Amino acid sequence: FKIGKEKMIRQGMNMGQVKIQNRSAILNCINSAGSISRKDIAEQTGLTAAAVTLICNELIAENLLKEGDTVKKEAGTGAGRRKVLVSIDYKSHYFVSVAIETDKTIVAITDMQGILEKKEVLLSAQNDKDPEKFLTEIASSIKKLIKDCPPEIQEKIQYGAITIPGIVDSEKGISIFAYGIWDCEVGVCKSLEEKTGIKFAIENNVISFAKAEQIFGTGKYKENVLVIKWGPGVGAANFVENQIFTGFKGRSAEIGHFIVEPNGKKCICGQNGCLETLVSSKALKDKNEKETENAINMFGITVANLLKVVTPDRIILYGDLAKNENYLKCLKEAIYKYNKYYDNHRVRYSRLENSEDYIGAVSVALCNFIFLS
């Protein structure tokens, strides 16, 4: 979603599209910098000073940006006014975050920076539970949380996002197949919009967390990052030069469904012997110490093979099992065993651990409704 330093005008784009891309570039630049002058925004994005000034003034009028401190011009740049810094007002909008997982669902209200206001934990839907009934439960939780917020926050809640495992159609707002949750197409966004009056976006859970790393985490400083989730399920997403790699129907690298034992156990995806059947929460629960060590070693081999393709600067791990110090140590050692480049410096747990159960949805809402609105 980040645009980079090149000029925004593309052949075949109309002026409205160009303005949206320019707006996105400016907001991303400010988000990465914290606070920055209009002149520096122009230099970093490649946009003209006039275009930056116009869009920044519009964003200030929308209360998305605010002006703050002034700084002295650099020596030798001549006379003129001091540079005025602009920053994003992360309290100007609040989001509804819905993170649906196989073991639980988190419903939260946050500001645009992911600072938590309210949160509720629900049991997730199961394959035998009607999706519409479950979405009704989620809608009830959303309404309750909003009602519990102060009035000045309630009026700022217009947008929300849903993250979910499996395959999604983001443009249509549909969950096509959610591993371990439901095995049919579900119009999640339309259902929640009708029940709450809030505009929603939807994205795969691991891709969503990768977006969070881009906006709030390591992605602000590293151009090539592989994000790996390890918990009830196993997944991965890779971004290079601030672009998340997705393939057919928006899929990311489904490392959990790499086949590592062709004659192994049946996986929830329908295949046999997926990595997830060895190292998911459910799989490790019934293993002894030696079996666990062997399973995590296979995880390390699989990651090492993936690294031959995507060659990231850094690997960021997150999820309930990655929080386990012994498991994490074992996995890091296995990855290093098969690829000496990826030592402890390059394989780390996410710095977003305190908000990882909802920050992905915050990032999806931010990208869809603010940065690219």
PDB file of C-alpha atoms in Angstrom, residues 176-326:
ATOM      1  CA  ILE A 176     -14.308 -17.296   0.412  1.00  0.00           C
ATOM      2  CA  PHE A 177     -12.948 -20.085   2.620  1.00  0.00           C
ATOM      3  CA  ALA A 178     -11.898 -19.632   6.245  1.00  0.00           C
ATOM      4  CA  TYR A 179      -9.806 -22.579   7.394  1.00  0.00           C
ATOM      5  CA  GLY A 180     -11.308 -24.174  10.516  1.00  0.00           C
ATOM      6  CA  ILE A 181     -14.104 -21.577  10.767  1.00  0.00           C
ATOM      7  CA  TRP A 182     -16.455 -22.002   7.809  1.00  0.00           C
ATOM      8  CA  ASP A 183     -16.046 -23.692   4.446  1.00  0.00           C
ATOM      9  CA  CYS A 184     -18.407 -21.562   2.352  1.00  0.00           C
ATOM     10  CA  GLU A 185     -18.494 -18.032   0.960  1.00  0.00           C
ATOM     11  CA  VAL A 186     -19.710 -15.520   3.537  1.00  0.00           C
ATOM     12  CA  GLY A 187     -20.510 -11.875   2.802  1.00  0.00           C
ATOM     13  CA  VAL A 188     -18.933 -10.670   6.037  1.00  0.00           C
ATOM     14  CA  CYS A 189     -18.666  -6.963   5.212  1.00  0.00           C
ATOM     15  CA  LYS A 190     -22.212  -6.583   3.899  1.00  0.00           C
ATOM     16  CA  SER A 191     -23.653  -8.451   6.876  1.00  0.00           C
ATOM     17  CA  LEU A 192     -21.834  -6.358   9.496  1.00  0.00           C
ATOM     18  CA  GLU A 193     -22.508  -3.114   7.632  1.00  0.00           C
ATOM     19  CA  GLU A 194     -26.234  -3.836   7.595  1.00  0.00           C
ATOM     20  CA  LYS A 195     -26.223  -4.736  11.290  1.00  0.00           C
ATOM     21  CA  THR A 196     -24.080  -1.841  12.561  1.00  0.00           C
ATOM     22  CA  GLY A 197     -24.228   0.985  10.007  1.00  0.00           C
ATOM     23  CA  ILE A 198     -20.408   1.012   9.853  1.00  0.00           C
ATOM     24  CA  LYS A 199     -18.388   0.632   6.644  1.00  0.00           C
ATOM     25  CA  PHE A 200     -16.127  -2.465   6.744  1.00  0.00           C
ATOM     26  CA  ALA A 201     -13.162  -3.872   4.820  1.00  0.00           C
ATOM     27  CA  ILE A 202     -11.879  -7.460   5.028  1.00  0.00           C
ATOM     28  CA  GLU A 203      -8.450  -9.044   4.595  1.00  0.00           C
ATOM     29  CA  ASN A 204      -6.575 -12.280   5.295  1.00  0.00           C
ATOM     30  CA  ASN A 205      -5.257 -12.260   8.862  1.00  0.00           C
ATOM     31  CA  VAL A 206      -1.560 -12.720   8.067  1.00  0.00           C
ATOM     32  CA  ILE A 207      -1.560 -10.174   5.235  1.00  0.00           C
ATOM     33  CA  SER A 208      -3.263  -7.789   7.666  1.00  0.00           C
ATOM     34  CA  PHE A 209      -0.521  -8.228  10.247  1.00  0.00           C
ATOM     35  CA  ALA A 210       2.100  -7.677   7.557  1.00  0.00           C
ATOM     36  CA  LYS A 211       0.382  -4.359   6.822  1.00  0.00           C
ATOM     37  CA  ALA A 212       0.584  -3.548  10.535  1.00  0.00           C
ATOM     38  CA  GLU A 213       4.317  -4.241  10.440  1.00  0.00           C
ATOM     39  CA  GLN A 214       4.593  -1.859   7.479  1.00  0.00           C
ATOM     40  CA  ILE A 215       2.746   0.952   9.225  1.00  0.00           C
ATOM     41  CA  PHE A 216       3.670   0.555  12.892  1.00  0.00           C
ATOM     42  CA  GLY A 217       6.516  -1.958  13.123  1.00  0.00           C
ATOM     43  CA  THR A 218       9.708  -3.139  11.471  1.00  0.00           C
ATOM     44  CA  GLY A 219       8.445  -2.346   7.979  1.00  0.00           C
ATOM     45  CA  LYS A 220       8.976   1.351   8.670  1.00  0.00           C
ATOM     46  CA  TYR A 221      12.723   0.688   8.622  1.00  0.00           C
ATOM     47  CA  LYS A 222      13.265  -2.485   6.570  1.00  0.00           C
ATOM     48  CA  GLU A 223      12.325  -2.830   2.927  1.00  0.00           C
ATOM     49  CA  ASN A 224      12.128  -6.627   2.745  1.00  0.00           C
ATOM     50  CA  VAL A 225      10.390  -8.459   5.600  1.00  0.00           C
ATOM     51  CA  LEU A 226       8.878 -11.938   5.912  1.00  0.00           C
ATOM     52  CA  VAL A 227       6.115 -12.111   8.522  1.00  0.00           C
ATOM     53  CA  ILE A 228       5.300 -15.558   9.960  1.00  0.00           C
ATOM     54  CA  LYS A 229       2.348 -16.368  12.194  1.00  0.00           C
ATOM     55  CA  TRP A 230       2.600 -19.356  14.534  1.00  0.00           C
ATOM     56  CA  GLY A 231      -0.397 -20.243  16.669  1.00  0.00           C
ATOM     57  CA  PRO A 232      -3.638 -22.149  16.023  1.00  0.00           C
ATOM     58  CA  GLY A 233      -2.586 -21.888  12.376  1.00  0.00           C
ATOM     59  CA  VAL A 234       0.618 -21.132  10.494  1.00  0.00           C
ATOM     60  CA  GLY A 235       0.889 -18.469   7.800  1.00  0.00           C
ATOM     61  CA  ALA A 236       3.289 -16.067   6.132  1.00  0.00           C
ATOM     62  CA  ALA A 237       3.322 -12.842   4.150  1.00  0.00           C
ATOM     63  CA  ASN A 238       6.247 -11.101   2.491  1.00  0.00           C
ATOM     64  CA  PHE A 239       6.670  -7.457   1.581  1.00  0.00           C
ATOM     65  CA  VAL A 240       9.450  -6.021  -0.559  1.00  0.00           C
ATOM     66  CA  GLU A 241      10.021  -2.302  -1.069  1.00  0.00           C
ATOM     67  CA  ASN A 242       6.787  -1.721   0.843  1.00  0.00           C
ATOM     68  CA  GLN A 243       4.645  -3.876  -1.468  1.00  0.00           C
ATOM     69  CA  ILE A 244       3.008  -7.017  -0.067  1.00  0.00           C
ATOM     70  CA  PHE A 245       3.338  -9.966  -2.439  1.00  0.00           C
ATOM     71  CA  THR A 246       0.012 -11.617  -3.160  1.00  0.00           C
ATOM     72  CA  GLY A 247      -0.897 -14.107  -5.814  1.00  0.00           C
ATOM     73  CA  PHE A 248      -4.052 -15.745  -7.137  1.00  0.00           C
ATOM     74  CA  LYS A 249      -7.156 -14.311  -5.430  1.00  0.00           C
ATOM     75  CA  GLY A 250      -4.952 -12.229  -3.128  1.00  0.00           C
ATOM     76  CA  ARG A 251      -3.289 -15.196  -1.444  1.00  0.00           C
ATOM     77  CA  SER A 252      -0.041 -14.821   0.453  1.00  0.00           C
ATOM     78  CA  ALA A 253       2.618 -17.486   1.085  1.00  0.00           C
ATOM     79  CA  GLU A 254       0.528 -20.189   2.781  1.00  0.00           C
ATOM     80  CA  ILE A 255       3.508 -21.787   4.482  1.00  0.00           C
ATOM     81  CA  GLY A 256       1.238 -23.673   6.876  1.00  0.00           C
ATOM     82  CA  HIS A 257      -0.114 -25.597   3.921  1.00  0.00           C
ATOM     83  CA  PHE A 258       3.235 -26.590   2.448  1.00  0.00           C
ATOM     84  CA  ILE A 259       3.093 -30.404   2.241  1.00  0.00           C
ATOM     85  CA  VAL A 260       5.901 -31.846   4.384  1.00  0.00           C
ATOM     86  CA  GLU A 261       4.506 -35.381   4.920  1.00  0.00           C
ATOM     87  CA  PRO A 262       2.648 -36.605   1.784  1.00  0.00           C
ATOM     88  CA  ASN A 263       1.111 -39.465   3.755  1.00  0.00           C
ATOM     89  CA  GLY A 264       0.557 -37.405   6.884  1.00  0.00           C
ATOM     90  CA  LYS A 265      -2.567 -36.348   8.739  1.00  0.00           C
ATOM     91  CA  LYS A 266      -5.519 -34.733   7.049  1.00  0.00           C
ATOM     92  CA  CYS A 267      -5.366 -30.922   7.241  1.00  0.00           C
ATOM     93  CA  ILE A 268      -8.323 -28.551   7.605  1.00  0.00           C
ATOM     94  CA  CYS A 269      -7.513 -27.302   4.076  1.00  0.00           C
ATOM     95  CA  GLY A 270      -8.277 -30.761   2.656  1.00  0.00           C
ATOM     96  CA  GLN A 271      -4.685 -31.809   1.904  1.00  0.00           C
ATOM     97  CA  ASN A 272      -2.652 -34.425   3.737  1.00  0.00           C
ATOM     98  CA  GLY A 273       0.566 -33.741   5.617  1.00  0.00           C
ATOM     99  CA  CYS A 274       0.596 -29.934   5.708  1.00  0.00           C
ATOM    100  CA  LEU A 275       3.130 -28.249   8.001  1.00  0.00           C
ATOM    101  CA  GLU A 276       0.203 -27.027  10.102  1.00  0.00           C
ATOM    102  CA  THR A 277      -0.677 -30.636  11.010  1.00  0.00           C
ATOM    103  CA  LEU A 278       2.745 -30.837  12.712  1.00  0.00           C
ATOM    104  CA  VAL A 279       3.278 -27.481  14.432  1.00  0.00           C
ATOM    105  CA  SER A 280      -0.102 -25.853  15.123  1.00  0.00           C
ATOM    106  CA  SER A 281      -1.296 -25.406  18.712  1.00  0.00           C
ATOM    107  CA  LYS A 282      -3.508 -28.472  18.415  1.00  0.00           C
ATOM    108  CA  ALA A 283      -0.764 -30.589  16.855  1.00  0.00           C
ATOM    109  CA  LEU A 284       1.918 -29.783  19.457  1.00  0.00           C
ATOM    110  CA  LYS A 285      -0.469 -30.326  22.360  1.00  0.00           C
ATOM    111  CA  ASP A 286      -0.268 -34.105  22.012  1.00  0.00           C
ATOM    112  CA  LYS A 287       3.467 -34.418  21.256  1.00  0.00           C
ATOM    113  CA  ASN A 288       6.240 -35.394  23.654  1.00  0.00           C
ATOM    114  CA  GLU A 289       9.489 -33.407  23.888  1.00  0.00           C
ATOM    115  CA  LYS A 290      11.317 -35.300  21.137  1.00  0.00           C
ATOM    116  CA  GLU A 291       8.328 -35.205  18.783  1.00  0.00           C
ATOM    117  CA  THR A 292       7.968 -31.468  19.369  1.00  0.00           C
ATOM    118  CA  GLU A 293      11.652 -30.914  18.623  1.00  0.00           C
ATOM    119  CA  ASN A 294      11.373 -32.880  15.373  1.00  0.00           C
ATOM    120  CA  ALA A 295       8.227 -31.011  14.340  1.00  0.00           C
ATOM    121  CA  ILE A 296       9.799 -27.596  14.953  1.00  0.00           C
ATOM    122  CA  ASN A 297      12.908 -28.723  13.081  1.00  0.00           C
ATOM    123  CA  MET A 298      10.673 -29.468  10.086  1.00  0.00           C
ATOM    124  CA  PHE A 299       9.204 -25.981  10.515  1.00  0.00           C
ATOM    125  CA  GLY A 300      12.741 -24.588  10.351  1.00  0.00           C
ATOM    126  CA  ILE A 301      13.495 -26.559   7.181  1.00  0.00           C
ATOM    127  CA  THR A 302      10.310 -25.253   5.557  1.00  0.00           C
ATOM    128  CA  VAL A 303      11.139 -21.665   6.460  1.00  0.00           C
ATOM    129  CA  ALA A 304      14.713 -22.115   5.217  1.00  0.00           C
ATOM    130  CA  ASN A 305      13.384 -23.363   1.874  1.00  0.00           C
ATOM    131  CA  LEU A 306      11.043 -20.363   1.630  1.00  0.00           C
ATOM    132  CA  LEU A 307      13.994 -18.054   2.343  1.00  0.00           C
ATOM    133  CA  LYS A 308      15.682 -19.298  -0.830  1.00  0.00           C
ATOM    134  CA  VAL A 309      12.784 -17.736  -2.750  1.00  0.00           C
ATOM    135  CA  VAL A 310      11.901 -14.520  -0.909  1.00  0.00           C
ATOM    136  CA  THR A 311      15.320 -13.669   0.687  1.00  0.00           C
ATOM    137  CA  PRO A 312      14.045 -11.116   3.243  1.00  0.00           C
ATOM    138  CA  ASP A 313      16.208  -8.750   5.287  1.00  0.00           C
ATOM    139  CA  ARG A 314      14.438  -9.903   8.420  1.00  0.00           C
ATOM    140  CA  ILE A 315      11.882 -12.449   9.648  1.00  0.00           C
ATOM    141  CA  ILE A 316       9.222 -11.221  12.064  1.00  0.00           C
ATOM    142  CA  LEU A 317       7.360 -13.875  14.059  1.00  0.00           C
ATOM    143  CA  TYR A 318       4.091 -13.451  15.922  1.00  0.00           C
ATOM    144  CA  GLY A 319       1.360 -15.618  17.448  1.00  0.00           C
ATOM    145  CA  ASP A 320       0.693 -17.561  20.641  1.00  0.00           C
ATOM    146  CA  LEU A 321       3.264 -20.314  19.992  1.00  0.00           C
ATOM    147  CA  ALA A 322       5.976 -17.883  18.919  1.00  0.00           C
ATOM    148  CA  LYS A 323       5.562 -16.225  22.348  1.00  0.00           C
ATOM    149  CA  ASN A 324       6.696 -19.472  23.967  1.00  0.00           C
ATOM    150  CA  GLU A 325      10.399 -18.851  24.652  1.00  0.00           C
ATOM    151  CA  ASN A 326      11.383 -22.515  24.277  1.00  0.00           C
TER     152      ASN A 326
END
